[in-house]
Amino acid sequence: MTVTTNPNPNASPNPSPNAAPQPVAVIGLGNLGQVLAETFLAQGHPTTVWNRSPGKADSLVAKGATLADSAADAIAAGELVIIAVLDYEAVRQLLIPAADTLRGRTLLNVTTGTPAPARELAAWVSSHRADYLDGAVYAVPQTIGTPEAFVLYSGSADAFTTYERELKLLGTATFVGADPGLSSLYDVSLLSGMYGMFAGFFQALALADSAGIAATELTGLLVPWLNGAAAALPGFAQEIDSGDYSTETSNLDINTVGLGNILNATKAQGLGTELLAPLHALFERQIEEGHGAASLSRAIESLRETQAEAETASSAT
Ligand SMILES: NC(=O)c1ccc[n+]([C@@H]2O[C@H](COP(=O)([O-])OP(=O)(O)OC[C@H]3O[C@@H](n4cnc5c(N)ncnc54)[C@H](OP(=O)(O)O)[C@@H]3O)[C@@H](O)[C@H]2O)c1
C-alpha cells in the first residue's frame, strides 16, 4: 500500500499562500467538531457551524463563526464541509435532506466508522456531484493542530490536493488511497493493535492481582516490557509481507508451550482464560498443519484460513 502526502500532482494546487482563506463548514460540534471549527477560525477561515442541539455553537459564534439554521445551510456556506458526529447513521440523517446543497462541495467525514459504510457514503456523495474524503483522526481534541496529531485521509485525491493546506492545519495529513474505505481500514487495524494490547494488560493485571500484586506495581514493569516487545513487530511484519516464516529464534512450538503455561497458570489462579485462549488456538492450528518450526508471525495464516473458509461456505450457500 503506497501512502503519500502528494497523491495527485496534476490536480489543481492549493491557492497561493496569499489567497483568501477558503470558507469551511463544520457540522457536529461535539468535542472534536468544536476544536476543528476553532482551528479554522483561528487561521482566518470564514467558518459556518451547525449542531443538532442548540447552544454548542455559542463560544464559536463569539469568536466569529456563523451559525447556520440547518445542516443544509452550513453545507451551502462551506467549500470544504467537515462532518463530525456520533456515527454514520447520524451522518446519513443529516446529509440526505441536504443532498441538493452538496453539488460542488468537498465533504470531509471524520466520523468514526468502518470501510463499507464509508464506501457507500462516498458513492452517494459522488452521485450528488460532490467530492468525498474520509478522515481517521489520531488525536484528542486538545492535540488537534499540534505535531502530535495526525489524520489519515482516503477518497478523492483531487480533494486532498486541493485542501491539503487546510487539512494540514489539523495535524499531519497523510493520503492513504483512493478507496474511501481505506482510512477506516487503517483505523480499525491500528485500533485492533491497541485493543489487543489492552487484552494482554487486563490478563496480566488479573494474574498479578490474584497473588496480591498491585496493578500499579505490575504496570511499572509491564510498560517497559511491552515497549521492548514492540521492537519485534517490524521483523514480524517483514516475515508476513514476504511470506517467509523461517526463523531460528521465536518459533510456534516454543511459543505455544509458553502460552499454554500462561493459560494453565491462569486457570490455577481461578481466573478465566477467554482473552488469550483464542490466540493459543491459532498457534495450535499452525502446528497441526506442520508449521511448528515456523515463526510466531505465521499465526496470521490461521486468521486468513478462517476468512477463506467463511468465503467458501458463503459461496456454497
Ligand atoms: N473526540 C475525539 O478525540 C475524536 C478523535 C477521533 C475521532 N473522533 C470521532 O469523531 C466523531 C465525533 O466525536 P466527538 O468526540 O466530537 O463526539 P461527541 O462529543 O460525543 O459529539 C457527538 C456529536 O454528534 C452529534 N450527534 C449525535 N447524534 C446525532 C444525530 N442523530 N443527528 C445529528 N447530530 C448528532 C452530537 O450532537 P448533539 O450535541 O446534539 O448531541 C454531537 O455534536 C465520532 O465518530 C468520534 O469517534 C473523535
mmCIF file of C-alpha atoms in Angstrom, residues 27 50 70-73 75 83 89-102 124 128:
data_model
loop_
_atom_site.group_PDB
_atom_site.id
_atom_site.type_symbol
_atom_site.label_atom_id
_atom_site.label_comp_id
_atom_site.label_asym_id
_atom_site.label_seq_id
_atom_site.Cartn_x
_atom_site.Cartn_y
_atom_site.Cartn_z
ATOM 1 C CA ILE A 27 -21.369 20.084 11.160
ATOM 2 C CA TRP A 50 -24.217 23.790 12.867
ATOM 3 C CA SER A 70 -29.657 23.870 9.305
ATOM 4 C CA ALA A 71 -27.072 21.367 8.161
ATOM 5 C CA ALA A 72 -28.098 22.171 4.572
ATOM 6 C CA ASP A 73 -27.382 25.879 5.137
ATOM 7 C CA ILE A 75 -23.164 22.895 3.548
ATOM 8 C CA ILE A 83 -18.866 16.428 9.477
ATOM 9 C CA GLU A 89 -26.402 6.796 10.812
ATOM 10 C CA ALA A 90 -26.300 10.353 12.139
ATOM 11 C CA VAL A 91 -24.264 11.392 9.067
ATOM 12 C CA ARG A 92 -26.942 9.929 6.783
ATOM 13 C CA GLN A 93 -29.772 11.542 8.735
ATOM 14 C CA LEU A 94 -28.088 14.920 8.285
ATOM 15 C CA LEU A 95 -26.968 14.624 4.669
ATOM 16 C CA ILE A 96 -29.961 13.027 2.985
ATOM 17 C CA PRO A 97 -32.281 16.040 3.474
ATOM 18 C CA ALA A 98 -29.387 18.330 2.451
ATOM 19 C CA ALA A 99 -28.429 16.401 -0.689
ATOM 20 C CA ASP A 100 -29.260 19.224 -3.090
ATOM 21 C CA THR A 101 -26.729 21.537 -1.479
ATOM 22 C CA LEU A 102 -23.801 19.153 -1.849
ATOM 23 C CA TRP A 124 -23.748 8.613 -2.594
ATOM 24 C CA HIS A 128 -24.594 14.357 -5.889
#
